[in-house]
């Protein structure tokens, strides 16, 4: 091998070692899901390990640079990436046919399961061709632009890279975040045993042959053979920690009044409750199923929540019987886990994120469900609870009975998707005066283990920032939520932590002069990203959503600028373009069929119903912020 080739190979080896997880994730994405999760993981690792060139003929072709943002990869990375794509695309054509794999005996490996969003993306990817999946990886994992994606695919031997690029572009804007989750990470995997009976039969044959070697080794040690007496085997620290984390005798238990003597008001301050909170048999079963759920165990997880076993002994929060179902609730610092043993049915595990919970978001959890109803287990610092219909702000609240173990009576569930939205039950919890004086807050159920905290942001007359969210318990807040509550159905099962209704602008309508309000509803998830919906509320008639955005800081303290626009028909039959910006916007700029710029934050002009018009807000920096659209 000449020096130039040796340098190329050494550079490629450094690139593989440096970016190994990144390359394996890309190869795993290209491979067809029909291979099966175990073989797909091993094949992805095998492809990257075979990507190292060995002769000058195998030097990869030069392609465009990799990422557009962040540190630029070393010169060997683009060549290695191209080689990985070639091998992955070739293997995708072979499908299930044999390929060299890393050796794994007795285990099945597969990535951690994701939530509903990850499952939907996996189904969408399975419908694409291997070149299109490669384009998805280059676009969303490698962050290449369209021209770079086409060039890299062409260098990897794809016949029609343009078609693959167009198919990849059809996926939604949240694809990149989902592809970085554990569902698509073949380097962070779970392990389960293979067929134990078949392995036992094969092992018997191996034991007979190994017995003679073992006896010889023992005799060699007894007579002082090479190396002398072996040192005692030391247990693997990771194995010890994993075993301790699943030991019911090591479960953490907070004192009864821990919540009254701590500044950390979250699930770590919950003391164990329920008649079986000390039942080590029940807790042991819960931990064993958590550590290794069988095939018949029903496992559900809120979006973005890992189902991995605990890394340390978790905290026990509850153990008891709820409507004939034996239930245990555990907390490992980042997640809540509800273990249930329904009578005559397999066990169930439900996971939800609970990191960075606080006084309100740790105020309750859903302890049981049925057809049209659910029960809460409330925090020990809650003194009483009431319920109300969010769609009827003037109606009186009803007392909600709470048992001594913290379990409430049944609460009606909000309507599901597709059902008529005739009511929206919410629960109001009141905190103890030992925590904070005269504090109460609203929670609602959106299908996850943790309920959603509802807040309200009043309109501000001027200033660069929005008013901080307040509890949605005042008459004004309840009136605002009565007009937007039914839109909460769109957030069901999305791992939502809280939803804030921010009234960011008020406007007088043309002709009548009646008042209208503009609201931005922001749903913040436990995993971080938020989703917003801008709603227009005329003085008479139903509110309607006029703009949406995902994975955005808009309508939060980090994104106080927001602009919305809609078409509105007056009583005279004339159509108007209405627009409104928040107080952080310095004016509005209208282009298209109408050209107008104003320093006001609201705007109304008569336009034909279908006239093409674009609205943007003028920022303090002089830049433009386009109105959110549906």
Coordinates of C-alpha atoms in Angstrom, one line a residue:
X1 CA 0.0 0.0 0.0
X2 CA 1.5 3.4 -1.0
X3 CA 1.7 6.3 1.4
X4 CA -1.2 8.2 -0.1
X5 CA -3.4 5.2 0.3
X6 CA -2.3 4.6 3.8
X7 CA -3.1 8.3 4.7
X8 CA -6.5 7.9 3.2
X9 CA -7.2 4.7 5.1
X10 CA -6.0 6.3 8.4
X11 CA -8.1 9.3 7.8
X12 CA -11.2 7.1 7.1
X13 CA -10.5 5.1 10.2
X14 CA -10.4 8.3 12.3
X15 CA -13.7 9.4 10.7
X16 CA -15.4 6.1 11.5
X17 CA -14.2 6.1 15.1
X18 CA -15.1 9.8 15.6
X19 CA -18.6 9.6 14.0
X20 CA -19.5 5.9 14.6
X21 CA -22.9 6.5 16.2
X22 CA -23.8 9.0 13.5
X23 CA -22.9 6.7 10.6
X24 CA -24.7 3.7 12.2
X25 CA -27.8 5.8 12.6
X26 CA -27.6 6.7 8.9
X27 CA -27.1 3.1 7.8
X28 CA -30.0 1.9 10.1
X29 CA -32.3 4.5 8.5
X30 CA -31.6 3.3 5.0
X31 CA -32.1 -0.4 5.7
X32 CA -35.6 -1.8 5.2
X33 CA -37.7 -2.3 8.3
X34 CA -38.8 -5.7 6.9
X35 CA -35.4 -7.0 7.9
X36 CA -36.6 -7.1 11.5
X37 CA -35.3 -4.9 14.4
X38 CA -32.6 -7.2 15.6
X39 CA -31.0 -7.9 12.2
X40 CA -31.4 -4.3 11.1
X41 CA -29.4 -3.1 14.1
X42 CA -26.6 -5.6 13.6
X43 CA -26.5 -5.0 9.8
X44 CA -26.1 -1.3 10.4
X45 CA -23.2 -1.8 12.7
X46 CA -21.7 -4.3 10.2
X47 CA -22.0 -1.9 7.3
X48 CA -20.1 0.9 9.2
X49 CA -17.4 -1.5 10.3
X50 CA -16.9 -2.7 6.7
X51 CA -16.8 0.9 5.3
X52 CA -13.0 1.2 6.0
X53 CA -11.2 1.1 2.6
X54 CA -8.4 -1.4 2.2
X55 CA -6.9 -0.6 -1.2
X56 CA -6.3 2.4 -3.3
X57 CA -9.2 1.3 -5.6
X58 CA -11.6 1.6 -2.6
X59 CA -10.9 5.3 -1.9
X60 CA -14.3 6.9 -1.8
X61 CA -15.2 9.5 -4.4
X62 CA -15.1 13.1 -3.4
X63 CA -18.4 14.6 -2.6
X64 CA -19.7 17.9 -1.3
X65 CA -18.9 18.9 2.3
X66 CA -21.1 17.4 5.0
X67 CA -22.9 19.7 7.4
X68 CA -23.7 23.3 6.8
X69 CA -23.7 24.2 10.5
X70 CA -21.4 23.4 13.4
X71 CA -17.8 22.1 13.1
X72 CA -16.9 20.9 9.6
X73 CA -16.1 17.2 9.4
X74 CA -12.6 16.1 8.7
X75 CA -11.7 15.3 5.1
X76 CA -12.2 11.6 5.5
X77 CA -15.8 11.8 6.7
X78 CA -17.6 12.5 3.4
X79 CA -15.8 9.5 1.7
X80 CA -16.7 7.2 4.6
X81 CA -20.3 8.4 4.6
X82 CA -20.6 7.8 0.8
X83 CA -19.2 4.3 1.3
X84 CA -21.7 3.6 4.2
X85 CA -24.6 4.7 1.9
X86 CA -23.3 2.5 -0.9
X87 CA -23.2 -0.6 1.4
X88 CA -26.6 0.2 3.0
X89 CA -28.3 0.7 -0.4
X90 CA -26.8 -2.5 -1.7
X91 CA -28.0 -4.4 1.4
X92 CA -31.4 -2.9 1.1
X93 CA -31.7 -4.5 -2.4
X94 CA -30.7 -7.9 -0.9
X95 CA -33.4 -7.5 1.9
X96 CA -33.3 -10.5 4.3
X97 CA -30.5 -12.3 2.5
X98 CA -27.3 -13.0 4.4
X99 CA -24.8 -10.3 5.1
X100 CA -21.7 -10.3 7.4
X101 CA -22.9 -9.4 11.0
X102 CA -21.2 -8.7 14.3
X103 CA -21.4 -11.8 16.5
X104 CA -24.1 -11.7 19.2
X105 CA -25.2 -15.0 20.8
X106 CA -28.2 -15.5 22.9
X107 CA -29.6 -12.0 22.7
X108 CA -32.0 -10.0 20.6
X109 CA -31.1 -6.3 20.2
X110 CA -33.5 -3.5 19.3
X111 CA -33.7 0.3 19.8
X112 CA -35.8 1.7 22.5
X113 CA -39.5 2.2 21.7
X114 CA -40.7 5.7 21.1
X115 CA -44.1 7.3 21.3
X116 CA -47.0 7.9 18.8
X117 CA -45.0 10.4 16.8
X118 CA -42.0 8.1 16.3
X119 CA -44.3 5.2 15.4
X120 CA -46.0 7.4 12.7
X121 CA -42.7 8.4 11.3
X122 CA -41.4 4.8 11.2
X123 CA -44.5 3.8 9.3
X124 CA -44.0 6.7 6.8
X125 CA -40.4 5.7 6.4
X126 CA -41.2 2.1 5.7
X127 CA -43.3 3.2 2.7
X128 CA -40.3 5.0 1.1
X129 CA -37.7 3.4 -1.1
X130 CA -34.2 2.9 0.3
X131 CA -32.8 5.9 -1.7
X132 CA -35.6 8.1 -0.4
X133 CA -34.8 7.0 3.2
X134 CA -31.1 7.8 2.5
X135 CA -32.3 11.3 1.3
X136 CA -34.2 11.7 4.6
X137 CA -31.0 10.9 6.5
X138 CA -28.9 13.3 4.6
X139 CA -31.5 16.0 4.8
X140 CA -32.5 15.7 8.5
X141 CA -29.5 14.0 10.2
X142 CA -26.7 15.3 8.1
X143 CA -28.4 18.7 7.5
X144 CA -27.5 19.0 3.9
X145 CA -29.4 21.2 1.4
X146 CA -31.2 19.8 -1.6
X147 CA -28.3 20.2 -4.0
X148 CA -25.9 18.5 -1.6
X149 CA -28.3 15.6 -1.0
X150 CA -28.6 15.0 -4.7
X151 CA -24.9 15.1 -5.2
X152 CA -24.2 12.7 -2.3
X153 CA -26.8 10.2 -3.5
X154 CA -25.5 10.4 -7.0
X155 CA -22.0 9.7 -5.7
X156 CA -23.4 6.7 -3.8
X157 CA -24.8 5.2 -7.1
X158 CA -28.5 6.2 -6.8
X159 CA -30.0 6.2 -10.3
X160 CA -32.5 9.0 -9.7
X161 CA -31.4 11.1 -6.7
X162 CA -33.8 13.9 -7.6
X163 CA -36.8 11.6 -7.2
X164 CA -35.4 10.4 -3.8
X165 CA -34.9 14.0 -2.7
X166 CA -38.5 14.9 -3.6
X167 CA -39.9 12.0 -1.7
X168 CA -37.9 12.9 1.4
X169 CA -39.0 16.5 1.3
X170 CA -42.6 15.4 1.7
X171 CA -42.0 14.5 5.4
X172 CA -43.0 17.0 8.1
X173 CA -40.8 19.6 9.7
X174 CA -40.5 17.7 13.0
X175 CA -38.8 14.8 11.3
X176 CA -35.3 15.8 12.3
X177 CA -36.1 15.9 16.0
X178 CA -37.8 12.5 15.9
X179 CA -34.9 10.9 14.0
X180 CA -32.6 11.9 16.9
X181 CA -34.8 10.0 19.4
X182 CA -34.1 6.6 20.8
X183 CA -36.5 4.9 18.4
X184 CA -34.0 5.4 15.5
X185 CA -30.8 5.0 17.5
X186 CA -29.2 1.6 16.8
X187 CA -26.3 2.4 19.2
X188 CA -28.6 2.7 22.3
X189 CA -30.4 -0.6 22.3
X190 CA -32.4 -3.0 24.6
X191 CA -31.5 -6.6 24.9
X192 CA -33.8 -9.6 25.3
X193 CA -33.0 -13.4 25.3
X194 CA -33.7 -15.5 22.3
X195 CA -35.4 -18.9 22.4
X196 CA -34.2 -20.3 25.7
X197 CA -35.2 -23.9 25.1
X198 CA -33.3 -24.1 21.9
X199 CA -30.3 -22.5 23.4
X200 CA -30.4 -25.0 26.3
X201 CA -30.3 -28.0 23.9
X202 CA -27.3 -26.5 22.1
X203 CA -25.6 -25.7 25.4
X204 CA -25.8 -29.3 26.5
X205 CA -23.6 -30.3 23.6
X206 CA -21.1 -27.5 24.3
X207 CA -20.9 -28.4 28.0
X208 CA -19.7 -31.9 27.3
X209 CA -16.8 -30.6 25.2
X210 CA -16.0 -27.8 27.7
X211 CA -16.0 -30.1 30.7
X212 CA -12.6 -31.7 29.8
X213 CA -11.1 -28.2 29.2
X214 CA -12.4 -27.0 32.5
X215 CA -11.0 -30.0 34.4
X216 CA -7.6 -29.5 32.7
X217 CA -7.6 -25.8 33.6
X218 CA -8.5 -26.6 37.2
X219 CA -5.7 -29.2 37.4
X220 CA -3.2 -26.7 35.9
X221 CA -4.2 -24.1 38.5
X222 CA -4.0 -26.6 41.3
X223 CA -0.4 -27.5 40.4
X224 CA 0.7 -23.9 40.1
X225 CA 0.4 -23.5 36.3
X226 CA 1.2 -20.4 34.4
X227 CA 0.0 -17.2 36.0
X228 CA -0.6 -18.8 39.4
X229 CA -4.0 -18.8 41.1
X230 CA -6.6 -16.5 39.4
X231 CA -8.0 -13.5 41.2
X232 CA -11.6 -13.7 42.4
X233 CA -14.0 -12.5 39.7
X234 CA -15.2 -9.0 40.4
X235 CA -18.8 -8.2 39.6
X236 CA -19.4 -5.7 36.9
X237 CA -20.5 -2.4 38.5
X238 CA -23.1 -1.7 35.9
X239 CA -24.6 -5.2 36.6
X240 CA -24.6 -4.5 40.3
X241 CA -26.3 -1.2 39.9
X242 CA -29.0 -2.7 37.6
X243 CA -29.7 -5.4 40.1
X244 CA -29.9 -3.0 43.0
X245 CA -32.3 -0.7 41.0
X246 CA -34.8 -3.6 40.7
X247 CA -34.6 -4.6 44.4
X248 CA -37.9 -3.8 46.2
X249 CA -36.0 -3.6 49.5
X250 CA -34.0 -0.6 48.1
X251 CA -37.0 1.5 47.0
X252 CA -36.8 5.1 48.2
X253 CA -39.6 6.4 50.5
X254 CA -40.0 10.0 51.4
X255 CA -41.2 10.9 55.0
X256 CA -44.9 11.8 55.4
X257 CA -44.3 15.6 55.7
X258 CA -41.3 15.9 53.4
X259 CA -43.2 18.3 51.2
X260 CA -43.6 20.8 54.0
X261 CA -39.8 21.0 54.7
X262 CA -38.3 21.2 51.2
X263 CA -37.9 23.8 48.5
X264 CA -38.1 21.1 45.8
X265 CA -41.9 20.7 45.2
X266 CA -42.1 17.8 42.8
X267 CA -42.7 14.1 42.9
X268 CA -39.6 13.5 45.1
X269 CA -41.6 15.1 47.9
X270 CA -44.5 12.6 47.6
X271 CA -44.7 10.1 50.5
X272 CA -45.8 6.5 49.8
X273 CA -49.6 6.1 50.0
X274 CA -52.1 3.3 49.6
X275 CA -52.7 0.1 51.5
X276 CA -50.1 -1.9 49.5
X277 CA -47.4 0.8 49.5
X278 CA -45.3 -1.5 51.7
X279 CA -46.1 -4.8 49.9
X280 CA -42.7 -5.9 48.6
X281 CA -44.4 -8.7 46.6
X282 CA -46.4 -6.3 44.6
X283 CA -43.5 -3.8 44.3
X284 CA -41.1 -6.6 43.3
X285 CA -43.5 -7.7 40.5
X286 CA -43.7 -4.2 39.3
X287 CA -39.9 -3.8 39.2
X288 CA -39.4 -7.1 37.5
X289 CA -41.9 -6.3 34.8
X290 CA -40.3 -2.8 34.4
X291 CA -36.9 -4.4 34.0
X292 CA -38.0 -7.0 31.5
X293 CA -41.6 -6.8 30.3
X294 CA -42.8 -9.9 28.6
X295 CA -44.5 -10.1 25.3
X296 CA -47.9 -10.0 26.8
X297 CA -47.3 -6.9 28.9
X298 CA -49.0 -3.8 27.5
X299 CA -46.5 -1.0 27.5
X300 CA -47.5 2.6 26.7
X301 CA -45.4 5.8 27.0
X302 CA -46.1 9.5 26.6
X303 CA -44.4 11.1 23.6
X304 CA -40.7 11.4 24.1
X305 CA -40.6 9.1 27.1
X306 CA -38.1 6.3 27.5
X307 CA -39.2 2.9 28.7
X308 CA -35.7 1.7 29.8
X309 CA -35.3 0.0 33.2
X310 CA -34.3 2.3 36.1
X311 CA -30.7 3.3 36.6
X312 CA -31.1 3.5 40.4
X313 CA -33.6 2.4 43.0
X314 CA -36.8 4.4 42.2
X315 CA -39.2 6.0 44.6
X316 CA -42.5 4.4 45.6
X317 CA -45.5 6.7 45.4
X318 CA -48.5 4.4 45.7
X319 CA -49.6 0.9 46.0
X320 CA -53.3 -0.1 46.2
X321 CA -56.4 -1.3 44.4
X322 CA -58.3 1.1 42.1
X323 CA -61.7 -0.1 40.8
X324 CA -60.6 -3.7 41.1
X325 CA -57.2 -3.2 39.5
X326 CA -54.0 -3.6 41.6
X327 CA -51.8 -0.6 41.0
X328 CA -48.3 0.6 41.9
X329 CA -46.8 3.9 41.0
X330 CA -43.0 4.5 41.0
X331 CA -40.8 7.5 40.2
X332 CA -37.1 7.3 39.1
X333 CA -36.4 11.0 39.2
X334 CA -37.2 11.6 35.5
X335 CA -40.2 9.4 34.9
X336 CA -43.4 8.2 36.4
X337 CA -44.3 4.6 36.0
X338 CA -47.7 3.1 36.6
X339 CA -47.8 -0.7 37.0
X340 CA -51.2 -2.3 36.9
X341 CA -52.5 -5.8 37.3
X342 CA -56.1 -5.9 35.8
X343 CA -58.1 -8.9 36.9
X344 CA -57.9 -11.7 34.3
X345 CA -55.7 -9.7 31.9
X346 CA -51.9 -9.2 31.4
X347 CA -50.0 -6.6 33.4
X348 CA -49.7 -3.0 32.1
X349 CA -46.9 -0.5 32.2
X350 CA -47.5 3.2 31.6
X351 CA -44.6 5.8 31.4
X352 CA -44.6 9.6 31.5
X353 CA -41.9 12.1 31.8
X354 CA -41.8 14.1 35.1
X355 CA -38.4 15.8 35.0
X356 CA -38.4 19.4 36.2
X357 CA -41.9 19.1 37.6
X358 CA -43.1 21.7 40.0
X359 CA -45.8 22.6 42.5
X360 CA -48.5 22.4 39.8
X361 CA -47.3 19.8 37.3
X362 CA -46.6 17.5 40.2
X363 CA -49.9 18.3 41.8
X364 CA -51.6 15.1 40.5
X365 CA -51.3 12.0 38.3
X366 CA -53.9 9.8 36.7
X367 CA -54.2 6.7 38.9
X368 CA -57.0 4.9 37.1
X369 CA -59.2 5.1 34.0
X370 CA -62.5 3.6 32.7
X371 CA -65.0 4.3 30.0
X372 CA -65.7 8.0 30.1
X373 CA -64.1 8.6 33.5
X374 CA -60.7 8.7 35.3
X375 CA -59.4 9.2 38.9
X376 CA -56.5 11.4 40.1
X377 CA -53.9 10.6 42.8
X378 CA -53.3 14.1 44.2
X379 CA -50.1 15.5 45.8
X380 CA -49.8 15.4 49.6
X381 CA -49.7 19.3 49.6
X382 CA -53.2 19.5 48.1
X383 CA -55.9 20.4 50.7
X384 CA -59.1 20.1 48.6
X385 CA -60.3 19.7 45.0
X386 CA -63.2 20.9 42.9
X387 CA -64.4 20.3 39.4
X388 CA -66.1 22.5 36.8
X389 CA -67.0 22.5 33.1
X390 CA -64.6 24.7 31.3
X391 CA -67.2 25.5 28.6
X392 CA -69.5 27.1 31.2
X393 CA -67.4 29.8 33.0
X394 CA -70.4 31.1 35.0
X395 CA -71.4 27.7 36.5
X396 CA -70.5 26.9 40.1
X397 CA -67.7 24.5 40.9
X398 CA -68.5 21.1 42.4
X399 CA -66.6 19.6 45.4
X400 CA -64.5 16.5 44.5
X401 CA -64.1 14.0 47.3
X402 CA -60.6 12.8 48.0
X403 CA -60.0 9.5 49.9
X404 CA -57.4 9.5 52.8
X405 CA -54.9 7.8 50.4
X406 CA -55.1 10.8 48.0
X407 CA -57.3 9.1 45.4
X408 CA -60.2 11.2 44.1
X409 CA -63.7 10.1 43.1
X410 CA -64.3 9.6 39.4
X411 CA -64.0 12.6 37.2
X412 CA -65.6 12.7 33.7
X413 CA -63.1 12.6 30.8
X414 CA -62.9 15.4 28.2
X415 CA -64.4 14.4 24.8
X416 CA -62.2 12.4 22.5
X417 CA -61.3 13.3 18.9
X418 CA -64.4 13.1 16.7
X419 CA -66.8 13.3 19.6
X420 CA -69.1 16.3 20.2
X421 CA -67.5 18.9 22.4
X422 CA -70.4 19.5 24.7
X423 CA -68.4 19.8 27.9
X424 CA -64.8 20.0 29.1
X425 CA -64.3 18.8 32.7
X426 CA -61.3 20.3 34.6
X427 CA -60.1 19.9 38.1
X428 CA -59.1 22.8 40.4
X429 CA -56.6 21.9 43.1
X430 CA -55.9 24.1 46.2
X431 CA -52.4 24.0 47.7
X432 CA -51.8 24.0 51.5
X433 CA -51.1 27.3 53.2
X434 CA -47.9 25.6 54.5
X435 CA -46.7 25.8 50.9
X436 CA -48.1 29.1 49.5
X437 CA -51.1 31.2 50.5
X438 CA -54.3 31.1 48.6
X439 CA -53.0 29.3 45.5
X440 CA -55.1 27.1 43.2
X441 CA -54.7 25.9 39.7
X442 CA -56.5 24.0 36.9
X443 CA -55.6 20.6 35.5
X444 CA -57.2 18.6 32.7
X445 CA -56.7 15.1 31.3
X446 CA -55.3 14.7 27.8
X447 CA -54.7 10.9 27.9
X448 CA -51.2 10.8 29.5
X449 CA -50.3 9.7 33.0
X450 CA -49.6 13.3 34.0
X451 CA -52.5 15.8 33.6
X452 CA -52.0 19.2 31.8
X453 CA -51.7 22.5 33.7
X454 CA -53.9 25.3 32.2
X455 CA -52.7 28.9 32.5
X456 CA -53.7 32.3 31.1
X457 CA -51.8 35.3 29.8
X458 CA -53.6 38.6 29.8
X459 CA -53.1 41.2 27.1
X460 CA -50.5 43.8 27.6
X461 CA -50.9 47.4 26.5
X462 CA -47.3 47.9 25.4
X463 CA -43.8 46.6 25.9
X464 CA -41.5 44.0 24.4
X465 CA -42.5 41.0 26.5
X466 CA -45.7 39.2 27.1
X467 CA -47.3 39.0 30.5
X468 CA -46.1 36.0 32.5
X469 CA -48.7 33.1 32.6
X470 CA -51.0 33.2 35.5
X471 CA -53.4 30.6 36.9
X472 CA -56.5 30.2 34.8
X473 CA -58.9 30.6 37.7
X474 CA -60.1 34.2 37.4
X475 CA -63.4 35.0 35.6
X476 CA -61.5 36.6 32.7
X477 CA -59.3 33.5 32.3
X478 CA -62.2 31.2 32.5
X479 CA -64.1 33.2 29.9
X480 CA -61.1 33.0 27.5
X481 CA -60.7 29.2 28.0
X482 CA -64.5 28.6 27.5
X483 CA -63.9 29.7 23.9
X484 CA -60.8 27.6 23.2
X485 CA -61.1 24.5 25.4
X486 CA -62.3 22.2 22.6
X487 CA -59.1 22.9 20.7
X488 CA -57.3 20.9 23.4
X489 CA -58.4 17.7 21.8
X490 CA -55.6 18.2 19.2
X491 CA -53.0 17.8 21.9
X492 CA -54.2 14.5 23.2
X493 CA -51.5 12.0 23.8
X494 CA -48.7 14.4 22.7
X495 CA -46.8 14.5 26.1
X496 CA -48.1 18.0 26.9
X497 CA -47.0 19.6 30.2
X498 CA -49.0 22.8 30.1
X499 CA -51.1 25.0 27.8
X500 CA -51.2 28.8 28.1
X501 CA -53.9 31.0 26.6
X502 CA -52.3 34.4 25.8
X503 CA -54.6 37.2 24.7
X504 CA -52.0 39.1 22.7
X505 CA -54.2 41.7 21.0
X506 CA -57.7 43.3 21.0
X507 CA -59.2 44.8 17.9
X508 CA -62.3 46.8 16.9
X509 CA -64.1 45.2 14.0
X510 CA -65.0 47.3 10.9
X511 CA -68.6 48.6 10.5
X512 CA -70.0 47.5 13.9
X513 CA -67.1 48.5 16.1
X514 CA -67.6 45.3 18.2
X515 CA -64.5 44.0 20.1
X516 CA -62.6 41.0 18.9
X517 CA -59.6 39.3 20.6
X518 CA -56.6 37.4 19.2
X519 CA -55.3 34.5 21.3
X520 CA -52.1 32.4 21.0
X521 CA -52.5 29.0 22.7
X522 CA -49.1 27.5 23.4
X523 CA -48.8 23.8 24.3
X524 CA -45.4 23.1 26.0
X525 CA -44.3 19.4 26.0
X526 CA -42.3 17.7 28.7
X527 CA -39.5 17.0 26.2
X528 CA -39.2 20.8 25.4
X529 CA -40.6 21.8 22.0
X530 CA -43.8 23.7 21.9
X531 CA -46.7 24.0 19.5
X532 CA -48.8 27.1 19.0
X533 CA -52.2 27.9 17.6
X534 CA -53.3 31.5 16.8
X535 CA -57.1 31.9 17.3
X536 CA -59.4 34.8 16.3
X537 CA -62.4 35.5 18.5
X538 CA -65.1 37.7 17.0
X539 CA -67.5 39.4 19.3
X540 CA -70.2 37.0 18.1
X541 CA -69.7 33.6 16.8
X542 CA -67.3 30.8 17.4
X543 CA -63.5 31.2 17.7
X544 CA -61.4 29.8 14.9
X545 CA -57.8 28.8 14.4
X546 CA -56.1 31.0 11.8
X547 CA -52.4 30.0 12.3
X548 CA -50.3 27.2 13.6
X549 CA -46.6 26.4 14.2
X550 CA -44.6 23.5 15.6
X551 CA -41.3 23.3 17.4
X552 CA -41.2 27.1 17.9
X553 CA -40.5 29.6 20.7
X554 CA -43.4 31.8 19.6
X555 CA -45.8 32.9 22.3
X556 CA -43.3 32.2 25.0
X557 CA -41.0 34.5 27.0
X558 CA -38.4 33.6 24.4
X559 CA -40.6 34.5 21.5
X560 CA -43.0 37.4 22.4
X561 CA -43.4 38.4 18.8
X562 CA -46.5 36.9 17.0
X563 CA -48.6 38.0 14.1
X564 CA -52.0 36.6 12.9
X565 CA -54.2 37.4 10.0
X566 CA -57.6 36.2 8.8
X567 CA -60.5 37.0 6.4
X568 CA -63.7 38.2 8.1
X569 CA -67.1 38.9 6.7
X570 CA -69.1 41.8 8.1
X571 CA -72.9 41.8 8.5
X572 CA -73.1 43.9 5.3
X573 CA -71.6 41.0 3.4
X574 CA -68.3 42.8 2.7
X575 CA -65.1 40.9 3.3
X576 CA -62.2 42.4 5.3
X577 CA -58.6 41.4 5.9
X578 CA -57.9 41.5 9.7
X579 CA -54.4 41.3 11.2
X580 CA -53.0 41.8 14.6
X581 CA -49.5 41.6 16.2
X582 CA -48.4 41.4 19.8
X583 CA -47.1 44.4 21.7
X584 CA -43.5 43.4 20.8
X585 CA -44.3 44.0 17.1
X586 CA -43.6 47.6 15.9
X587 CA -46.0 47.7 13.0
X588 CA -47.6 45.7 10.2
X589 CA -46.6 45.4 6.6
X590 CA -49.2 44.2 4.0
X591 CA -48.3 43.2 0.5
X592 CA -50.1 41.6 -2.5
X593 CA -53.5 42.8 -3.6
X594 CA -53.1 45.5 -0.9
X595 CA -49.9 47.4 -0.1
X596 CA -50.0 49.1 3.2
X597 CA -47.6 49.7 6.2
X598 CA -48.8 50.9 9.6
X599 CA -47.1 51.4 12.9
X600 CA -50.3 50.1 14.7
X601 CA -50.4 46.5 15.9
X602 CA -53.9 45.9 14.4
X603 CA -55.1 46.4 10.8
X604 CA -58.4 46.1 8.9
X605 CA -59.0 46.7 5.2
X606 CA -61.7 45.7 2.8
X607 CA -60.5 43.1 0.3
X608 CA -62.1 40.6 -2.1
X609 CA -62.6 37.3 -0.4
X610 CA -59.9 35.5 -2.4
X611 CA -57.5 38.3 -2.9
X612 CA -53.8 37.2 -2.4
X613 CA -52.4 39.1 0.5
X614 CA -49.4 38.6 2.8
X615 CA -49.1 40.1 6.3
X616 CA -45.9 40.5 8.2
X617 CA -45.0 42.2 11.5
X618 CA -42.2 44.8 11.6
X619 CA -39.7 44.0 14.4
X620 CA -37.7 46.4 16.5
X621 CA -34.6 45.2 14.5
X622 CA -36.2 46.2 11.2
X623 CA -36.8 42.6 10.1
X624 CA -40.1 41.1 9.2
X625 CA -42.1 38.3 10.9
X626 CA -44.7 36.7 8.7
X627 CA -48.1 35.9 10.1
X628 CA -48.7 32.4 11.2
X629 CA -51.0 30.4 8.8
X630 CA -52.8 27.2 9.0

